[in-house]
Amino acid sequence: MPNLLIEKMVYGGKGMGRLDNIIHFCPYVLPGEILSIKPLSKKKNYIEAIPNKLIKAAEKRVKPTCPYFTKCGGCDYQHIDYQEQINIKKNILIETFNRIGKIDLVNIEAFPSNPLYYYRNRIQLKVRNMKIGFYEKHSNKIIPIKSCAITHNKINELIAYLDQISPLIVKTPMDIHILSSSDNNCVLKALFLEPKYSVEKIVPLFVSTFRSIVSGLIFYEKSNSTFKEIFQYGNNYIIETLNNISFYINIDSFFQTNINQLKNIFSIILKYIKTHNFQKAADLYCGVGTFSIVISKFLKNIIAIESNTSAINDALKNAKVNNCNNITFINKSVDKSLSILNKDNSELIIVDPPRSGLNKIIINCISNVAKAIIYIACDPSSQARDVKLLINNGFLLKKVILIDMFPQTYHIESICILEKKYE
């Protein structure tokens, strides 16, 4: 087969090239590189492949830090110079908005991450078939690991302890979740996936191993198709302090994984609010009240909507400990809260939806209510689609900001600021 020339990077961490007018996608490459490839699967309009031999390397190629890179499915860009990672993500964001939203982005402000490694405050490990580690990309095969180069150092310490006791636990299928604060307090959650395995010896083993080095241990056992808690030692939450605000975060609640980049998101939102005379705001998909609480002292009233009960309980606690008395928290899905939004008439609406984005009913509702929208997204395709609809509903796209929340990976976090257009 002829050698493949990589033309560009695409969302998902792969490079794109053409052979015999057929598009090929290949990971762990860079634009301008030439390589021989091994085809994996043929689709209707393209072929998935993996590198076989690199013939011509790009100048921006660097030596990966992690020994598991290309094996574990966690990272995509460790072979790429960091500034080039930012350039690639900018280009993908521009191309996505143009292709899906028919929106031409002229200038994108970017906030690079610092640090580039050891930033993740949360990890999910798999225990299967005598192995502890991560899934291989697009596979259920476990890649055993002893540490993770993009995960908080304290979590890596706990992985080392897991490795020490692994001979006693690897026969029991488990998911192990670890959440860490910036000051090294950790909570570990273990999900026992098959009830036929006895946990009577394993739970005391975890307690004796981790009780002096974690804030809490929580154990769940699968019962039919759901999980029930069977044991808790210590806390089920960590406390993270940002902008002089204390956030209680349950291990079952969502919170941003890169704390330093979250600070940058705060600064962007606060800078915008301080230059506008908003009185009322709505925070949709509010999680533990992260954005509501940060902006509360600059507005009269805020409604914050979140369907996850664990997160809303954290949000109520966070509002109380930080003396925020002007936030009304609603434990419902956004879809079922539209009548509340319509009555509230919030001038500013902050949305941080899941990857699927917003549906048309929600978009129409917030279009009728808001004067300005801050749209935070972790998927550029759904964001581009939704921003196009908001523009059609009378908004102007004022700014697009790239927040590199996940360095070394293909993931893109971006913020769009939109304002209602008035004739």
mmCIF file of C-alpha atoms in Angstrom, residues 50-395:
data_model
loop_
_atom_site.group_PDB
_atom_site.id
_atom_site.type_symbol
_atom_site.label_atom_id
_atom_site.label_comp_id
_atom_site.label_asym_id
_atom_site.label_seq_id
_atom_site.Cartn_x
_atom_site.Cartn_y
_atom_site.Cartn_z
ATOM 1 C CA ILE A 50 -3.049 2.596 12.889
ATOM 2 C CA PRO A 51 0.566 3.658 12.267
ATOM 3 C CA ASN A 52 2.962 1.004 11.044
ATOM 4 C CA LYS A 53 6.160 2.924 10.316
ATOM 5 C CA LEU A 54 6.877 6.654 10.490
ATOM 6 C CA ILE A 55 8.747 7.683 7.349
ATOM 7 C CA LYS A 56 8.786 11.459 7.706
ATOM 8 C CA ALA A 57 8.260 13.058 11.125
ATOM 9 C CA ALA A 58 6.909 16.572 11.724
ATOM 10 C CA GLU A 59 9.061 19.178 13.471
ATOM 11 C CA LYS A 60 6.471 19.511 16.232
ATOM 12 C CA ARG A 61 6.739 15.829 17.225
ATOM 13 C CA VAL A 62 8.127 15.293 20.739
ATOM 14 C CA LYS A 63 8.925 12.290 22.907
ATOM 15 C CA PRO A 64 5.879 11.160 24.947
ATOM 16 C CA THR A 65 6.159 11.340 28.732
ATOM 17 C CA CYS A 66 4.049 8.325 29.637
ATOM 18 C CA PRO A 67 5.130 4.684 29.085
ATOM 19 C CA TYR A 68 1.485 3.746 28.438
ATOM 20 C CA PHE A 69 0.944 6.282 25.668
ATOM 21 C CA THR A 70 -0.647 4.660 22.577
ATOM 22 C CA LYS A 71 -1.590 1.662 24.743
ATOM 23 C CA CYS A 72 -3.933 3.240 27.301
ATOM 24 C CA GLY A 73 -6.889 5.103 25.816
ATOM 25 C CA GLY A 74 -6.532 8.219 27.963
ATOM 26 C CA CYS A 75 -4.191 10.475 25.972
ATOM 27 C CA ASP A 76 -3.976 11.362 22.282
ATOM 28 C CA TYR A 77 -1.449 14.208 21.932
ATOM 29 C CA GLN A 78 1.579 13.409 24.106
ATOM 30 C CA HIS A 79 3.657 13.155 20.922
ATOM 31 C CA ILE A 80 2.851 16.778 20.009
ATOM 32 C CA ASP A 81 4.587 19.952 21.181
ATOM 33 C CA TYR A 82 2.177 21.705 23.544
ATOM 34 C CA GLN A 83 1.800 24.969 21.618
ATOM 35 C CA GLU A 84 1.028 22.881 18.557
ATOM 36 C CA GLN A 85 -1.671 21.072 20.562
ATOM 37 C CA ILE A 86 -3.296 24.458 21.138
ATOM 38 C CA ASN A 87 -3.014 25.348 17.437
ATOM 39 C CA ILE A 88 -4.584 22.026 16.450
ATOM 40 C CA LYS A 89 -7.495 22.507 18.839
ATOM 41 C CA LYS A 90 -8.039 26.059 17.557
ATOM 42 C CA ASN A 91 -8.134 24.812 13.977
ATOM 43 C CA ILE A 92 -10.558 22.018 14.839
ATOM 44 C CA LEU A 93 -12.829 24.487 16.655
ATOM 45 C CA ILE A 94 -12.775 26.859 13.664
ATOM 46 C CA GLU A 95 -13.455 24.048 11.190
ATOM 47 C CA THR A 96 -16.274 22.595 13.325
ATOM 48 C CA PHE A 97 -18.097 25.911 13.680
ATOM 49 C CA ASN A 98 -17.760 26.524 9.967
ATOM 50 C CA ARG A 99 -18.870 23.022 8.916
ATOM 51 C CA ILE A 100 -21.732 22.533 11.371
ATOM 52 C CA GLY A 101 -22.795 26.052 12.262
ATOM 53 C CA LYS A 102 -21.807 27.879 9.046
ATOM 54 C CA ILE A 103 -20.069 30.315 11.394
ATOM 55 C CA ASP A 104 -16.741 31.893 10.489
ATOM 56 C CA LEU A 105 -14.583 32.317 13.597
ATOM 57 C CA VAL A 106 -12.015 35.038 13.048
ATOM 58 C CA ASN A 107 -10.278 35.294 16.407
ATOM 59 C CA ILE A 108 -10.222 32.679 19.160
ATOM 60 C CA GLU A 109 -8.667 33.544 22.502
ATOM 61 C CA ALA A 110 -6.937 30.554 24.081
ATOM 62 C CA PHE A 111 -6.078 29.751 27.686
ATOM 63 C CA PRO A 112 -3.315 27.092 27.739
ATOM 64 C CA SER A 113 -3.159 24.806 30.738
ATOM 65 C CA ASN A 114 -0.589 25.056 33.487
ATOM 66 C CA PRO A 115 0.445 22.418 34.464
ATOM 67 C CA LEU A 116 0.523 20.246 31.349
ATOM 68 C CA TYR A 117 0.632 17.002 33.347
ATOM 69 C CA TYR A 118 -0.660 15.754 36.722
ATOM 70 C CA TYR A 119 -3.726 18.002 36.570
ATOM 71 C CA ARG A 120 -6.699 15.607 36.722
ATOM 72 C CA ASN A 121 -8.446 15.537 40.094
ATOM 73 C CA ARG A 122 -10.526 12.449 39.319
ATOM 74 C CA ILE A 123 -9.787 8.981 37.974
ATOM 75 C CA GLN A 124 -11.727 5.787 37.225
ATOM 76 C CA LEU A 125 -9.791 2.536 37.317
ATOM 77 C CA LYS A 126 -10.944 -0.858 36.104
ATOM 78 C CA VAL A 127 -10.225 -4.098 37.970
ATOM 79 C CA ARG A 128 -10.752 -7.036 35.654
ATOM 80 C CA ASN A 129 -9.113 -10.388 34.963
ATOM 81 C CA MET A 130 -6.168 -9.941 37.343
ATOM 82 C CA LYS A 131 -5.441 -6.412 36.059
ATOM 83 C CA ILE A 132 -5.829 -2.873 37.428
ATOM 84 C CA GLY A 133 -5.763 -0.047 34.910
ATOM 85 C CA PHE A 134 -7.604 1.673 32.074
ATOM 86 C CA TYR A 135 -9.385 0.437 29.014
ATOM 87 C CA GLU A 136 -7.479 0.441 25.774
ATOM 88 C CA LYS A 137 -9.032 2.926 23.339
ATOM 89 C CA HIS A 138 -12.178 1.537 21.674
ATOM 90 C CA SER A 139 -11.765 -1.726 23.593
ATOM 91 C CA ASN A 140 -12.632 -3.521 26.821
ATOM 92 C CA LYS A 141 -9.062 -4.756 27.125
ATOM 93 C CA ILE A 142 -7.411 -3.541 30.357
ATOM 94 C CA ILE A 143 -4.020 -1.831 30.157
ATOM 95 C CA PRO A 144 -2.421 -2.273 33.617
ATOM 96 C CA ILE A 145 -0.868 0.935 34.972
ATOM 97 C CA LYS A 146 1.226 1.937 37.960
ATOM 98 C CA SER A 147 0.645 5.685 37.546
ATOM 99 C CA CYS A 148 -1.058 8.177 35.231
ATOM 100 C CA ALA A 149 0.892 11.128 33.834
ATOM 101 C CA ILE A 150 -2.116 13.447 33.593
ATOM 102 C CA THR A 151 -3.547 12.615 37.019
ATOM 103 C CA HIS A 152 -2.968 14.362 40.356
ATOM 104 C CA ASN A 153 0.159 13.107 42.182
ATOM 105 C CA LYS A 154 -1.829 12.206 45.280
ATOM 106 C CA ILE A 155 -4.047 9.913 43.216
ATOM 107 C CA ASN A 156 -0.927 8.280 41.786
ATOM 108 C CA GLU A 157 0.190 7.568 45.354
ATOM 109 C CA LEU A 158 -3.061 5.705 45.916
ATOM 110 C CA ILE A 159 -2.588 3.753 42.687
ATOM 111 C CA ALA A 160 0.750 2.572 44.101
ATOM 112 C CA TYR A 161 -1.035 1.327 47.239
ATOM 113 C CA LEU A 162 -3.622 -0.434 45.062
ATOM 114 C CA ASP A 163 -0.783 -2.107 43.232
ATOM 115 C CA GLN A 164 0.596 -3.403 46.549
ATOM 116 C CA ILE A 165 -2.688 -5.075 47.519
ATOM 117 C CA SER A 166 -3.594 -6.111 43.963
ATOM 118 C CA PRO A 167 -2.903 -9.841 44.494
ATOM 119 C CA LEU A 168 -5.742 -9.852 47.022
ATOM 120 C CA ILE A 169 -8.310 -7.906 44.984
ATOM 121 C CA VAL A 170 -7.766 -8.570 41.303
ATOM 122 C CA LYS A 171 -10.114 -11.544 41.188
ATOM 123 C CA THR A 172 -13.027 -9.319 42.166
ATOM 124 C CA PRO A 173 -14.383 -7.196 39.268
ATOM 125 C CA MET A 174 -14.513 -3.595 40.436
ATOM 126 C CA ASP A 175 -14.569 -0.004 39.257
ATOM 127 C CA ILE A 176 -12.481 2.215 41.514
ATOM 128 C CA HIS A 177 -13.101 5.971 41.492
ATOM 129 C CA ILE A 178 -10.741 8.414 43.224
ATOM 130 C CA LEU A 179 -11.387 12.133 43.733
ATOM 131 C CA SER A 180 -8.678 14.460 45.065
ATOM 132 C CA SER A 181 -8.618 18.060 46.261
ATOM 133 C CA SER A 182 -5.760 20.462 45.612
ATOM 134 C CA ASP A 183 -4.584 19.987 49.201
ATOM 135 C CA ASN A 184 -4.309 16.195 48.741
ATOM 136 C CA ASN A 185 -7.468 15.028 50.482
ATOM 137 C CA CYS A 186 -8.896 12.040 48.625
ATOM 138 C CA VAL A 187 -12.051 9.975 48.585
ATOM 139 C CA LEU A 188 -12.025 6.465 47.124
ATOM 140 C CA LYS A 189 -15.151 4.702 45.899
ATOM 141 C CA ALA A 190 -15.227 1.017 44.948
ATOM 142 C CA LEU A 191 -18.062 -0.511 42.953
ATOM 143 C CA PHE A 192 -18.305 -4.285 43.253
ATOM 144 C CA LEU A 193 -19.744 -5.370 39.927
ATOM 145 C CA GLU A 194 -20.654 -8.984 40.611
ATOM 146 C CA PRO A 195 -22.541 -9.869 43.821
ATOM 147 C CA LYS A 196 -21.322 -13.454 43.777
ATOM 148 C CA TYR A 197 -17.912 -12.289 45.018
ATOM 149 C CA SER A 198 -17.584 -11.963 48.785
ATOM 150 C CA VAL A 199 -16.480 -8.514 49.909
ATOM 151 C CA GLU A 200 -16.166 -9.410 53.597
ATOM 152 C CA LYS A 201 -12.369 -9.570 53.424
ATOM 153 C CA ILE A 202 -11.816 -6.913 50.778
ATOM 154 C CA VAL A 203 -13.555 -4.031 52.575
ATOM 155 C CA PRO A 204 -11.413 -4.417 55.757
ATOM 156 C CA LEU A 205 -8.341 -4.697 53.521
ATOM 157 C CA PHE A 206 -9.150 -1.346 51.889
ATOM 158 C CA VAL A 207 -9.824 0.270 55.264
ATOM 159 C CA SER A 208 -6.577 -0.952 56.824
ATOM 160 C CA THR A 209 -4.596 0.106 53.733
ATOM 161 C CA PHE A 210 -6.123 3.534 53.067
ATOM 162 C CA ARG A 211 -7.632 4.851 56.311
ATOM 163 C CA SER A 212 -4.605 7.020 57.161
ATOM 164 C CA ILE A 213 -4.171 8.443 53.654
ATOM 165 C CA VAL A 214 -7.701 9.204 52.437
ATOM 166 C CA SER A 215 -10.590 11.279 53.771
ATOM 167 C CA GLY A 216 -13.134 8.600 53.014
ATOM 168 C CA LEU A 217 -13.905 5.181 51.564
ATOM 169 C CA ILE A 218 -17.271 4.266 50.060
ATOM 170 C CA PHE A 219 -18.293 0.841 48.802
ATOM 171 C CA TYR A 220 -21.189 -0.102 46.566
ATOM 172 C CA GLU A 221 -22.388 -3.551 45.578
ATOM 173 C CA LYS A 222 -24.329 -4.285 42.406
ATOM 174 C CA SER A 223 -27.848 -5.477 43.129
ATOM 175 C CA ASN A 224 -29.784 -6.387 39.994
ATOM 176 C CA SER A 225 -29.157 -3.396 37.702
ATOM 177 C CA THR A 226 -28.463 -0.804 40.413
ATOM 178 C CA PHE A 227 -25.838 -0.215 43.079
ATOM 179 C CA LYS A 228 -26.482 -0.072 46.811
ATOM 180 C CA GLU A 229 -24.088 1.346 49.375
ATOM 181 C CA ILE A 230 -22.762 -1.331 51.706
ATOM 182 C CA PHE A 231 -20.092 0.527 53.684
ATOM 183 C CA GLN A 232 -18.699 4.014 54.294
ATOM 184 C CA TYR A 233 -15.603 5.031 56.223
ATOM 185 C CA GLY A 234 -14.986 8.744 56.762
ATOM 186 C CA ASN A 235 -16.338 11.319 54.299
ATOM 187 C CA ASN A 236 -17.883 10.866 50.892
ATOM 188 C CA TYR A 237 -16.711 14.327 49.779
ATOM 189 C CA ILE A 238 -13.673 16.550 49.413
ATOM 190 C CA ILE A 239 -13.453 20.311 49.968
ATOM 191 C CA GLU A 240 -11.923 22.453 47.234
ATOM 192 C CA THR A 241 -11.182 26.130 47.873
ATOM 193 C CA LEU A 242 -11.171 28.490 44.880
ATOM 194 C CA ASN A 243 -11.514 32.277 44.790
ATOM 195 C CA ASN A 244 -11.849 32.169 48.596
ATOM 196 C CA ILE A 245 -14.930 29.978 48.176
ATOM 197 C CA SER A 246 -15.209 26.511 49.704
ATOM 198 C CA PHE A 247 -16.824 23.837 47.547
ATOM 199 C CA TYR A 248 -18.008 20.572 49.080
ATOM 200 C CA ILE A 249 -17.852 17.975 46.299
ATOM 201 C CA ASN A 250 -19.385 14.531 46.731
ATOM 202 C CA ILE A 251 -17.586 11.781 44.852
ATOM 203 C CA ASP A 252 -20.868 11.186 42.971
ATOM 204 C CA SER A 253 -21.124 14.844 41.885
ATOM 205 C CA PHE A 254 -19.642 16.477 38.795
ATOM 206 C CA PHE A 255 -16.839 19.003 39.203
ATOM 207 C CA GLN A 256 -14.305 20.235 36.657
ATOM 208 C CA THR A 257 -11.212 18.039 36.492
ATOM 209 C CA ASN A 258 -8.602 20.772 35.922
ATOM 210 C CA ILE A 259 -8.740 23.206 38.832
ATOM 211 C CA ASN A 260 -6.343 25.783 37.375
ATOM 212 C CA GLN A 261 -8.395 26.033 34.211
ATOM 213 C CA LEU A 262 -11.582 26.336 36.257
ATOM 214 C CA LYS A 263 -10.058 29.467 37.782
ATOM 215 C CA ASN A 264 -9.656 30.862 34.267
ATOM 216 C CA ILE A 265 -13.312 30.143 33.506
ATOM 217 C CA PHE A 266 -14.249 32.014 36.682
ATOM 218 C CA SER A 267 -12.181 35.025 35.595
ATOM 219 C CA ILE A 268 -13.819 35.077 32.140
ATOM 220 C CA ILE A 269 -17.342 34.933 33.567
ATOM 221 C CA LEU A 270 -16.670 37.509 36.290
ATOM 222 C CA LYS A 271 -14.995 39.912 33.863
ATOM 223 C CA TYR A 272 -18.050 39.779 31.625
ATOM 224 C CA ILE A 273 -20.531 40.225 34.474
ATOM 225 C CA LYS A 274 -18.652 43.185 35.929
ATOM 226 C CA THR A 275 -18.971 45.073 32.636
ATOM 227 C CA HIS A 276 -22.759 44.567 32.445
ATOM 228 C CA ASN A 277 -25.544 45.613 34.753
ATOM 229 C CA PHE A 278 -27.266 42.270 35.139
ATOM 230 C CA GLN A 279 -29.684 41.873 38.029
ATOM 231 C CA LYS A 280 -30.859 38.289 37.540
ATOM 232 C CA ALA A 281 -29.182 35.173 36.188
ATOM 233 C CA ALA A 282 -29.903 31.488 35.637
ATOM 234 C CA ASP A 283 -27.314 28.722 35.917
ATOM 235 C CA LEU A 284 -28.436 25.653 33.966
ATOM 236 C CA TYR A 285 -26.826 22.277 34.725
ATOM 237 C CA CYS A 286 -25.380 23.969 37.804
ATOM 238 C CA GLY A 287 -23.713 20.917 39.376
ATOM 239 C CA VAL A 288 -22.527 21.714 42.904
ATOM 240 C CA GLY A 289 -23.333 25.400 42.405
ATOM 241 C CA THR A 290 -19.902 26.169 40.995
ATOM 242 C CA PHE A 291 -20.761 29.181 38.830
ATOM 243 C CA SER A 292 -23.845 30.319 40.782
ATOM 244 C CA ILE A 293 -21.878 30.798 43.965
ATOM 245 C CA VAL A 294 -18.953 32.560 42.264
ATOM 246 C CA ILE A 295 -21.231 35.145 40.608
ATOM 247 C CA SER A 296 -23.767 35.498 43.433
ATOM 248 C CA LYS A 297 -22.336 38.633 45.030
ATOM 249 C CA PHE A 298 -22.602 40.512 41.726
ATOM 250 C CA LEU A 299 -26.322 39.867 41.148
ATOM 251 C CA LYS A 300 -29.566 40.232 43.048
ATOM 252 C CA ASN A 301 -31.087 36.854 42.284
ATOM 253 C CA ILE A 302 -29.986 33.574 40.669
ATOM 254 C CA ILE A 303 -31.873 30.394 39.900
ATOM 255 C CA ALA A 304 -29.718 27.286 39.549
ATOM 256 C CA ILE A 305 -31.054 24.075 38.000
ATOM 257 C CA GLU A 306 -29.560 20.582 38.324
ATOM 258 C CA SER A 307 -31.147 17.128 37.998
ATOM 259 C CA ASN A 308 -28.472 15.213 39.958
ATOM 260 C CA THR A 309 -29.620 14.980 43.585
ATOM 261 C CA SER A 310 -26.106 14.432 44.944
ATOM 262 C CA ALA A 311 -24.906 17.588 43.211
ATOM 263 C CA ILE A 312 -27.851 19.715 44.335
ATOM 264 C CA ASN A 313 -27.290 18.626 47.953
ATOM 265 C CA ASP A 314 -23.682 19.762 47.606
ATOM 266 C CA ALA A 315 -24.877 23.024 46.047
ATOM 267 C CA LEU A 316 -27.197 23.743 48.983
ATOM 268 C CA LYS A 317 -24.369 23.095 51.425
ATOM 269 C CA ASN A 318 -21.960 25.238 49.391
ATOM 270 C CA ALA A 319 -24.395 28.143 49.295
ATOM 271 C CA LYS A 320 -24.854 27.916 53.060
ATOM 272 C CA VAL A 321 -21.167 27.743 54.041
ATOM 273 C CA ASN A 322 -20.354 30.629 51.689
ATOM 274 C CA ASN A 323 -23.275 32.793 52.880
ATOM 275 C CA CYS A 324 -24.996 32.953 49.494
ATOM 276 C CA ASN A 325 -28.619 33.791 50.217
ATOM 277 C CA ASN A 326 -29.757 34.927 46.773
ATOM 278 C CA ILE A 327 -29.643 31.578 44.930
ATOM 279 C CA THR A 328 -32.693 29.361 44.439
ATOM 280 C CA PHE A 329 -31.670 25.778 43.668
ATOM 281 C CA ILE A 330 -34.043 23.560 41.713
ATOM 282 C CA ASN A 331 -33.559 19.773 41.661
ATOM 283 C CA LYS A 332 -35.111 19.070 38.259
ATOM 284 C CA SER A 333 -33.974 18.538 34.709
ATOM 285 C CA VAL A 334 -33.688 21.709 32.643
ATOM 286 C CA ASP A 335 -36.378 20.349 30.295
ATOM 287 C CA LYS A 336 -38.859 20.233 33.179
ATOM 288 C CA SER A 337 -37.916 23.692 34.482
ATOM 289 C CA LEU A 338 -38.728 25.802 31.419
ATOM 290 C CA SER A 339 -41.863 27.312 32.955
ATOM 291 C CA ILE A 340 -39.707 28.552 35.839
ATOM 292 C CA LEU A 341 -37.218 30.069 33.393
ATOM 293 C CA ASN A 342 -39.995 31.773 31.462
ATOM 294 C CA LYS A 343 -41.375 33.387 34.617
ATOM 295 C CA ASP A 344 -37.987 34.347 36.044
ATOM 296 C CA ASN A 345 -36.826 36.475 33.086
ATOM 297 C CA SER A 346 -33.133 36.077 33.839
ATOM 298 C CA GLU A 347 -31.070 38.544 31.812
ATOM 299 C CA LEU A 348 -27.964 36.346 31.866
ATOM 300 C CA ILE A 349 -28.096 32.584 31.379
ATOM 301 C CA ILE A 350 -25.071 30.347 31.932
ATOM 302 C CA VAL A 351 -25.275 26.873 30.400
ATOM 303 C CA ASP A 352 -22.786 24.042 30.875
ATOM 304 C CA PRO A 353 -24.660 21.078 29.381
ATOM 305 C CA PRO A 354 -23.545 17.475 28.835
ATOM 306 C CA ARG A 355 -21.849 16.521 25.554
ATOM 307 C CA SER A 356 -25.178 16.203 23.773
ATOM 308 C CA GLY A 357 -25.769 19.938 24.210
ATOM 309 C CA LEU A 358 -29.165 21.644 24.297
ATOM 310 C CA ASN A 359 -32.380 20.640 22.579
ATOM 311 C CA LYS A 360 -34.447 23.033 20.467
ATOM 312 C CA ILE A 361 -37.095 23.533 23.147
ATOM 313 C CA ILE A 362 -34.490 24.704 25.662
ATOM 314 C CA ILE A 363 -32.826 26.905 23.044
ATOM 315 C CA ASN A 364 -36.136 28.562 22.164
ATOM 316 C CA CYS A 365 -36.920 29.118 25.840
ATOM 317 C CA ILE A 366 -33.619 30.776 26.752
ATOM 318 C CA SER A 367 -33.741 32.778 23.508
ATOM 319 C CA ASN A 368 -37.016 34.330 24.623
ATOM 320 C CA VAL A 369 -35.695 35.136 28.097
ATOM 321 C CA ALA A 370 -32.006 36.043 28.039
ATOM 322 C CA LYS A 371 -30.198 39.189 27.018
ATOM 323 C CA ALA A 372 -26.881 37.350 27.160
ATOM 324 C CA ILE A 373 -25.779 33.712 27.226
ATOM 325 C CA ILE A 374 -22.493 32.194 28.365
ATOM 326 C CA TYR A 375 -22.314 28.735 26.811
ATOM 327 C CA ILE A 376 -19.604 26.429 28.210
ATOM 328 C CA ALA A 377 -19.135 23.192 26.281
ATOM 329 C CA CYS A 378 -16.938 20.111 26.126
ATOM 330 C CA ASP A 379 -18.088 19.101 22.635
ATOM 331 C CA PRO A 380 -17.513 21.536 19.756
ATOM 332 C CA SER A 381 -19.992 19.838 17.415
ATOM 333 C CA SER A 382 -23.031 20.178 19.678
ATOM 334 C CA GLN A 383 -21.962 23.685 20.677
ATOM 335 C CA ALA A 384 -21.623 24.784 17.037
ATOM 336 C CA ARG A 385 -25.073 23.347 16.274
ATOM 337 C CA ASP A 386 -26.659 25.124 19.246
ATOM 338 C CA VAL A 387 -24.899 28.445 18.658
ATOM 339 C CA LYS A 388 -26.200 28.436 15.074
ATOM 340 C CA LEU A 389 -29.750 28.076 16.417
ATOM 341 C CA LEU A 390 -29.192 30.852 18.948
ATOM 342 C CA ILE A 391 -27.930 33.136 16.181
ATOM 343 C CA ASN A 392 -31.046 32.274 14.164
ATOM 344 C CA ASN A 393 -33.060 33.256 17.237
ATOM 345 C CA GLY A 394 -31.585 36.761 17.288
ATOM 346 C CA PHE A 395 -28.254 36.481 19.130
#
